[in-house]
Every structure is written in C-alpha cells, then in structure tokens.
JSON list of C-alpha atoms in Angstrom, two decimals:
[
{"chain": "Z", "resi": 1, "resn": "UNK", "atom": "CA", "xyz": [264.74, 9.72, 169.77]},
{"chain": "Z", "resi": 2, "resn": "UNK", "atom": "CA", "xyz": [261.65, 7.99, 168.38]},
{"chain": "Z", "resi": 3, "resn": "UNK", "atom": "CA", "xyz": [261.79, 4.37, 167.77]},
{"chain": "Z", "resi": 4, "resn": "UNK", "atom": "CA", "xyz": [259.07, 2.98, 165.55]},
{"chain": "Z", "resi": 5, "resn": "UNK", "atom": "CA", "xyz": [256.86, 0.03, 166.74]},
{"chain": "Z", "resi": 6, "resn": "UNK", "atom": "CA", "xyz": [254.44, 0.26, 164.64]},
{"chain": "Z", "resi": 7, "resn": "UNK", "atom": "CA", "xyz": [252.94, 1.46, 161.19]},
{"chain": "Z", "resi": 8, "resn": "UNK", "atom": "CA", "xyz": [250.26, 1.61, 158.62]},
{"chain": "Z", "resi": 9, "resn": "UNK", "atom": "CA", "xyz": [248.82, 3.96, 156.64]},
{"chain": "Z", "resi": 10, "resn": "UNK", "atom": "CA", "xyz": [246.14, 5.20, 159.31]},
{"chain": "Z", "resi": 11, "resn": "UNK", "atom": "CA", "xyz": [248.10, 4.69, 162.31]},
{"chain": "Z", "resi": 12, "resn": "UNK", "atom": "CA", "xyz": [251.75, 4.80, 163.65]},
{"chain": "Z", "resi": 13, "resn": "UNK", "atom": "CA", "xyz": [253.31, 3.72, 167.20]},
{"chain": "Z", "resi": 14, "resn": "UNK", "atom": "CA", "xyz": [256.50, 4.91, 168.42]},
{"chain": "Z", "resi": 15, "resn": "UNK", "atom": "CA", "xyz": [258.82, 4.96, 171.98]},
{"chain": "Z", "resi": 16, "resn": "UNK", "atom": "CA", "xyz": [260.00, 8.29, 172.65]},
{"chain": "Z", "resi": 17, "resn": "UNK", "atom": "CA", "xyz": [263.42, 7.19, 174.06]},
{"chain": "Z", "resi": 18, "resn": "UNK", "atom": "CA", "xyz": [264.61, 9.95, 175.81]},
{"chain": "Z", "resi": 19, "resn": "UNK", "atom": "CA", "xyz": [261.32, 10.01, 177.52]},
{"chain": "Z", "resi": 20, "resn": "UNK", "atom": "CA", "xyz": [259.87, 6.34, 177.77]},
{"chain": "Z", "resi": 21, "resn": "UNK", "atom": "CA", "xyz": [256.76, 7.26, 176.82]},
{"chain": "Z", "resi": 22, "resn": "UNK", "atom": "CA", "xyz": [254.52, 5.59, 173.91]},
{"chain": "Z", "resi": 23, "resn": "UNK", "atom": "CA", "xyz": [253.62, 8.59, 170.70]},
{"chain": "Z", "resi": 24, "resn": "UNK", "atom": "CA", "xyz": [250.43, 7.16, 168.81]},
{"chain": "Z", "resi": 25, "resn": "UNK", "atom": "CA", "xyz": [249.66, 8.69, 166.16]},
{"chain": "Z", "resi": 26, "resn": "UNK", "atom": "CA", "xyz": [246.56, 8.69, 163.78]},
{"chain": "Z", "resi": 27, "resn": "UNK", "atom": "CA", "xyz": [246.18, 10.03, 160.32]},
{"chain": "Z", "resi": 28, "resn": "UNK", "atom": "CA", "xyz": [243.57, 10.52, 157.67]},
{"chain": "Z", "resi": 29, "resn": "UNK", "atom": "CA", "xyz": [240.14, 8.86, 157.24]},
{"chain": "Z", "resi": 30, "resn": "UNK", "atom": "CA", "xyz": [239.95, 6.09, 160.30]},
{"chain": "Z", "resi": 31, "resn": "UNK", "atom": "CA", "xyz": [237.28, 3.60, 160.52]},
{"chain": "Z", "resi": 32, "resn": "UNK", "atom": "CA", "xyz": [236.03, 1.11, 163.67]},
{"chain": "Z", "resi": 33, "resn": "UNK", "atom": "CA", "xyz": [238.22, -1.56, 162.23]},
{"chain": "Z", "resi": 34, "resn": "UNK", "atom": "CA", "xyz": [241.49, 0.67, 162.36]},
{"chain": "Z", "resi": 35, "resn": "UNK", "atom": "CA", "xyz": [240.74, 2.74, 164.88]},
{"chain": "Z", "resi": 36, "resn": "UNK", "atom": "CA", "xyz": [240.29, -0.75, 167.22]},
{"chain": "Z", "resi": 37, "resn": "UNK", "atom": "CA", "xyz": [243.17, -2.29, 165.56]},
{"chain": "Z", "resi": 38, "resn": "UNK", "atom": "CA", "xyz": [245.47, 0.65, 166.64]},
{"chain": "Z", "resi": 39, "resn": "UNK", "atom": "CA", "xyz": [243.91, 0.46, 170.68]},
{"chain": "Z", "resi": 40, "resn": "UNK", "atom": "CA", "xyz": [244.90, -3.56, 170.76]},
{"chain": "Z", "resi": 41, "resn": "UNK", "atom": "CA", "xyz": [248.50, -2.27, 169.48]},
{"chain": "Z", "resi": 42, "resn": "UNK", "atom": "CA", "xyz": [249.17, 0.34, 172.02]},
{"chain": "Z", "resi": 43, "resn": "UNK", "atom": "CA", "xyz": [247.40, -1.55, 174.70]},
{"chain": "Z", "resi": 44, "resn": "UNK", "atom": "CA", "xyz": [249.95, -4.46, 173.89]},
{"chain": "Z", "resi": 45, "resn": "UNK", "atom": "CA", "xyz": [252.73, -2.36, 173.85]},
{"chain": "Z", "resi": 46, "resn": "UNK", "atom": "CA", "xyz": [251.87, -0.85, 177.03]},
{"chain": "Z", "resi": 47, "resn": "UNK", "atom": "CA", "xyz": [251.14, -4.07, 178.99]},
{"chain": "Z", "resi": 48, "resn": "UNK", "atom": "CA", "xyz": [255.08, -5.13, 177.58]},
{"chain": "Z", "resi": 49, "resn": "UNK", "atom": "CA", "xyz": [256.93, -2.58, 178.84]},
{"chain": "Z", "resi": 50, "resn": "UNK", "atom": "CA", "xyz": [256.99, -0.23, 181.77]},
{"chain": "Z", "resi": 51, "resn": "UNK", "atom": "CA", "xyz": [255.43, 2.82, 180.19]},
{"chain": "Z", "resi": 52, "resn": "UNK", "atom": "CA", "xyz": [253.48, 5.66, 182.20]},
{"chain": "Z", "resi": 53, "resn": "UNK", "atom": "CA", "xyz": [252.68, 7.95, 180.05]},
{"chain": "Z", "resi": 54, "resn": "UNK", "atom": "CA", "xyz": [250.87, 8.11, 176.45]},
{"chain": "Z", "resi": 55, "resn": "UNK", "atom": "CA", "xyz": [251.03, 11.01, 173.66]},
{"chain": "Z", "resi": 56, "resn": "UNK", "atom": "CA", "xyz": [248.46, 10.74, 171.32]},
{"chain": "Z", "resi": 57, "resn": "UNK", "atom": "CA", "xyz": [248.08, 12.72, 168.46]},
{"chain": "Z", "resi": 58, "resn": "UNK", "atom": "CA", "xyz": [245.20, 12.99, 166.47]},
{"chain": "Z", "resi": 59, "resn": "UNK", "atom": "CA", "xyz": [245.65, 16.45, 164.83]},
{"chain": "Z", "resi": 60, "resn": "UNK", "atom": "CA", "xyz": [245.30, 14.41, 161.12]},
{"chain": "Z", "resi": 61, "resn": "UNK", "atom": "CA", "xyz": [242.44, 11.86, 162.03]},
{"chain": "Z", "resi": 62, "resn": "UNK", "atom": "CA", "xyz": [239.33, 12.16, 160.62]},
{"chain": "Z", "resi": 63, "resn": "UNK", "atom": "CA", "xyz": [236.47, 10.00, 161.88]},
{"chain": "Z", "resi": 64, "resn": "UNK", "atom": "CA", "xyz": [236.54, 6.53, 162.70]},
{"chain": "Z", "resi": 65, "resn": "UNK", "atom": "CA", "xyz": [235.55, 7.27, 166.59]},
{"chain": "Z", "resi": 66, "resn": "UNK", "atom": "CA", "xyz": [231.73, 7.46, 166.69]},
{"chain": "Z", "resi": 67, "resn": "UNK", "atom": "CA", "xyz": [230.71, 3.72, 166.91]},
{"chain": "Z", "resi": 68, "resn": "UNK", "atom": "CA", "xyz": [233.63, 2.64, 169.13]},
{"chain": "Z", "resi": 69, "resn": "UNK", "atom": "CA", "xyz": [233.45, 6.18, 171.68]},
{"chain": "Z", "resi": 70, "resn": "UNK", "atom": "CA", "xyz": [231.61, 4.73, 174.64]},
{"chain": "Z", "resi": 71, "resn": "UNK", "atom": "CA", "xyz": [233.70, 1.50, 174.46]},
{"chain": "Z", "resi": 72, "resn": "UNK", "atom": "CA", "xyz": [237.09, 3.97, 174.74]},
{"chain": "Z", "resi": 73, "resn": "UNK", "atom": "CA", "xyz": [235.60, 5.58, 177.92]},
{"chain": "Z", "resi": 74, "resn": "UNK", "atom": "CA", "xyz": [234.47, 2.71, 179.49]},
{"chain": "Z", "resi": 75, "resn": "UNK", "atom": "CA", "xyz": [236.57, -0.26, 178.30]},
{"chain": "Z", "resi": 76, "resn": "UNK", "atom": "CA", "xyz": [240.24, 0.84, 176.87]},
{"chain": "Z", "resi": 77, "resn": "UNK", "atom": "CA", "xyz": [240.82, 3.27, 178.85]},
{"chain": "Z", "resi": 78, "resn": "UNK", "atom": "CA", "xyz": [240.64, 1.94, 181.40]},
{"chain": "Z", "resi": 79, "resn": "UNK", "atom": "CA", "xyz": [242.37, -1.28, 180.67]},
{"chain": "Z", "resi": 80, "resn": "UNK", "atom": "CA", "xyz": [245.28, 1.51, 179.27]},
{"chain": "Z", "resi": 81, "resn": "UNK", "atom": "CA", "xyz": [245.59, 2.60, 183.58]},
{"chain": "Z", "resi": 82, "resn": "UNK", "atom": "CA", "xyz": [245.60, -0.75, 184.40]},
{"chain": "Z", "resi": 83, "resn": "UNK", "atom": "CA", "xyz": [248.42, -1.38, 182.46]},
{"chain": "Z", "resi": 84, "resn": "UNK", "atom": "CA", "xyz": [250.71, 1.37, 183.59]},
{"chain": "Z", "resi": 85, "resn": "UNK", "atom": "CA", "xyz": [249.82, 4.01, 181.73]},
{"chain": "Z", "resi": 86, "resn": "UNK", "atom": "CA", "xyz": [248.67, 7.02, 184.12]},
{"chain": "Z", "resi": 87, "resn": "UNK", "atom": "CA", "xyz": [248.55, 10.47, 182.10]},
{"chain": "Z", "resi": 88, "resn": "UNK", "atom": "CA", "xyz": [247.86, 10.96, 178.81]},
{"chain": "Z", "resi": 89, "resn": "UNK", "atom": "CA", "xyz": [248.41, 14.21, 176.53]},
{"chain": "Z", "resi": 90, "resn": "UNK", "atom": "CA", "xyz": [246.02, 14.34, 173.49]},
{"chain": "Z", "resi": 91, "resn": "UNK", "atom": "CA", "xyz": [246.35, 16.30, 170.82]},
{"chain": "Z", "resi": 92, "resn": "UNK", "atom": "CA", "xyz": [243.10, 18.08, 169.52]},
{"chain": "Z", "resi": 93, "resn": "UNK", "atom": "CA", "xyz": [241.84, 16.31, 165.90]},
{"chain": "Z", "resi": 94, "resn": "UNK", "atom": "CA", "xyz": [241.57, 19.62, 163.35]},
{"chain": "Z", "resi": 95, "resn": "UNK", "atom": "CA", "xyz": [238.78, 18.17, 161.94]},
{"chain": "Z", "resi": 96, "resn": "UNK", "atom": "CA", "xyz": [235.81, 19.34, 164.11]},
{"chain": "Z", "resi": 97, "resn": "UNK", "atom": "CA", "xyz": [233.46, 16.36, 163.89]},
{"chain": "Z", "resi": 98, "resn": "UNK", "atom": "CA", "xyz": [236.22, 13.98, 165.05]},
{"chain": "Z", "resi": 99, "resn": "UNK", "atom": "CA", "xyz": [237.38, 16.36, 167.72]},
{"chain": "Z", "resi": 100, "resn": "UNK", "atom": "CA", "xyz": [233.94, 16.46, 169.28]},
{"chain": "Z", "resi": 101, "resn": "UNK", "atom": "CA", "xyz": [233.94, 12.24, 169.50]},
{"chain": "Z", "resi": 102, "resn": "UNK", "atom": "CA", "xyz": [237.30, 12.50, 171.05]},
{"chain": "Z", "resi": 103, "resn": "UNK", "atom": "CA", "xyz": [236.21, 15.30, 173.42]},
{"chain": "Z", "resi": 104, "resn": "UNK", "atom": "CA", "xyz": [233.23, 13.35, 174.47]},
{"chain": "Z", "resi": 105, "resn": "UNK", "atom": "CA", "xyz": [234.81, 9.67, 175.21]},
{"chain": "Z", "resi": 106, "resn": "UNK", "atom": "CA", "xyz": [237.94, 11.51, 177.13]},
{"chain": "Z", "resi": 107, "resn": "UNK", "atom": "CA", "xyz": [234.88, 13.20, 179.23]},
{"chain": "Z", "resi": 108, "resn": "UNK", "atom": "CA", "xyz": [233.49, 10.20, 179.82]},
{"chain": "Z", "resi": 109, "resn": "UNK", "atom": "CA", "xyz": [237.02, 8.34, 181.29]},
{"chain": "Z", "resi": 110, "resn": "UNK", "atom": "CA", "xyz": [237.39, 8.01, 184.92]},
{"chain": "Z", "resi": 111, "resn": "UNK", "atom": "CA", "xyz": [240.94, 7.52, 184.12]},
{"chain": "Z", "resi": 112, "resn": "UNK", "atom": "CA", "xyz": [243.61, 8.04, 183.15]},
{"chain": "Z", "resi": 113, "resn": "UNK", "atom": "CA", "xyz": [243.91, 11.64, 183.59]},
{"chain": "Z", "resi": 114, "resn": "UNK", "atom": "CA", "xyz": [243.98, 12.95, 180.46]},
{"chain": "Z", "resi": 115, "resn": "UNK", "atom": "CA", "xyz": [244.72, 16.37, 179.38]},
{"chain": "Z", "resi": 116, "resn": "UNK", "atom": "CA", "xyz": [243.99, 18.00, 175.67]},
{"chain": "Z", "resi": 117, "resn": "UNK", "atom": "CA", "xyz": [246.11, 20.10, 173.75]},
{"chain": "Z", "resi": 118, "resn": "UNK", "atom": "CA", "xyz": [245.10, 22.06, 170.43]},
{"chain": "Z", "resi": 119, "resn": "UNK", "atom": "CA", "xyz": [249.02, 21.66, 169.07]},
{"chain": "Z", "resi": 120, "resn": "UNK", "atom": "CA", "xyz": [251.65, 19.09, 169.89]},
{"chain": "Z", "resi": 121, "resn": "UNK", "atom": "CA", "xyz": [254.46, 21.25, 171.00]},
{"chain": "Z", "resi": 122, "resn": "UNK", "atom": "CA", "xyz": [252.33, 22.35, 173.83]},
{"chain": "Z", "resi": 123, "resn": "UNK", "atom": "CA", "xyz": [251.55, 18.81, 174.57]},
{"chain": "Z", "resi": 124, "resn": "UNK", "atom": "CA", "xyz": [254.88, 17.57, 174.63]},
{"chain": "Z", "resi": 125, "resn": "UNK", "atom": "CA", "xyz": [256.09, 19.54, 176.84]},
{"chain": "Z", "resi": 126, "resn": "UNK", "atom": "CA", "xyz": [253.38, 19.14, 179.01]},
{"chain": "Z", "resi": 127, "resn": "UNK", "atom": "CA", "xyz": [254.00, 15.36, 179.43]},
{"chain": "Z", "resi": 128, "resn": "UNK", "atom": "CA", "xyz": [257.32, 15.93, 179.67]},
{"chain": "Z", "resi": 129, "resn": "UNK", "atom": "CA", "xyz": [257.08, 18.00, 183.10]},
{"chain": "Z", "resi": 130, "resn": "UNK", "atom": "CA", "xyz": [254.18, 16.38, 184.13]},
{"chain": "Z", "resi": 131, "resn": "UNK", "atom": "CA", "xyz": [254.57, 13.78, 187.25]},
{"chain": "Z", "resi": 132, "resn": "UNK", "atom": "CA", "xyz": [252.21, 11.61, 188.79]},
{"chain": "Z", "resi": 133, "resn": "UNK", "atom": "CA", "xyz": [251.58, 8.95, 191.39]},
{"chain": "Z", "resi": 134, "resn": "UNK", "atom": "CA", "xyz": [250.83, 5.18, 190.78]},
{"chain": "Z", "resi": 135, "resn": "UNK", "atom": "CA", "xyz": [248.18, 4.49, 192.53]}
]
C-alpha cells in the first residue's frame, strides 16, 4: 500500500507500506530547479525515517539531469547512504537523452549500490528480494 508524501506535477514521493521502502517518481519535462527540489524531499524523508531501500522511477522524465549529474554522483548520493538508504532500483527513463544522464551519474556513485531496470515490474521485485548489509 502506497502512502503519498509528496506531490507536484514533475515529481511524486510515496512509502511503499508493505515494504518500507521510499517510490520516487519523476514525470515529464524536469528542470535543475525540480529535479533538486525533489533530491532535498527524498533526502528529508529518508533522514526521518528508517528506510533502506529507494525505488526510483524515471520511465516518464525527460531532462532536467544534465547540469545537476556530477553533483548526484558525488554529493546526493552519497548523503542518500549516509542516511540509511543502501540499494536502490532505478527504473530506465524512455527518453534516451535523459537515460544516458542517469546512466552516467549512477556510474559515477560509489554508493549506494544501485541497480537499473528497463521496466518497473522487474524492478520491484528486484528490491523486494534484494538484502543487504549496513555497513
């Protein structure tokens, strides 16, 4: 059972209930602004609670990661692991141009692991069988 957390137009949060795990997901044209606006809002949601695992899904996105890529791999990211947050199943943006900037800043992380997924089903139950240590 998803519970919503947050929502705009670009950009939804949700607990996954069943599962305690954070679903972000982000739709249509994104720019830096919303794109950083919807990292602060999972970040804060995952420093509140006790979550370990993350499934984004960015099958609708279009753009909006180019000028804020090397900051993801470098900064967010890992500020997400520090937070709890140890795996990560991403769903694969349709859009080719916006799946290559995700492709390359998820590359570039050192952690957490994330894995990719070209279709959510696949993804979902990935995370769902997937265990890991804290370190």
């Amino acid at each position: 059972m998803l519970e919503l957390l947050f929502d705009s137009p670009a950009f939804s949060l949700s607990h996954d209930a069943d599962y305690n795990w954070l679903f972000a997901q982000w739709i249509g044209l994104q720019s830096k602004a919303t794109s950083l606006a919807a990292c602060a809002v999972i970040l804060r949601c995952a420093r509140q609670a006790s979550y370990r695992k993350l499934l984004c899904d960015s099958s609708q996105a279009l753009d909006g990661w180019n000028e804020i890529g090397e900051w993801v791999s470098t900064n967010y990211l890992p500020q997400l692991a520090d937070s709890g947050i140890g795996v990560i199943a991403w769903i694969n943006a349709v859009d080719w141009q916006t799946n290559t900037m995700i492709a390359d800043f998820i590359q570039h992380s050192q952690r957490p692991f994330i894995a990719t997924f070209d279709e959510g089903a696949t993804a979902y139950d990935w995370l769902r069988s997937t265990h890991f240590m804290i370190r």
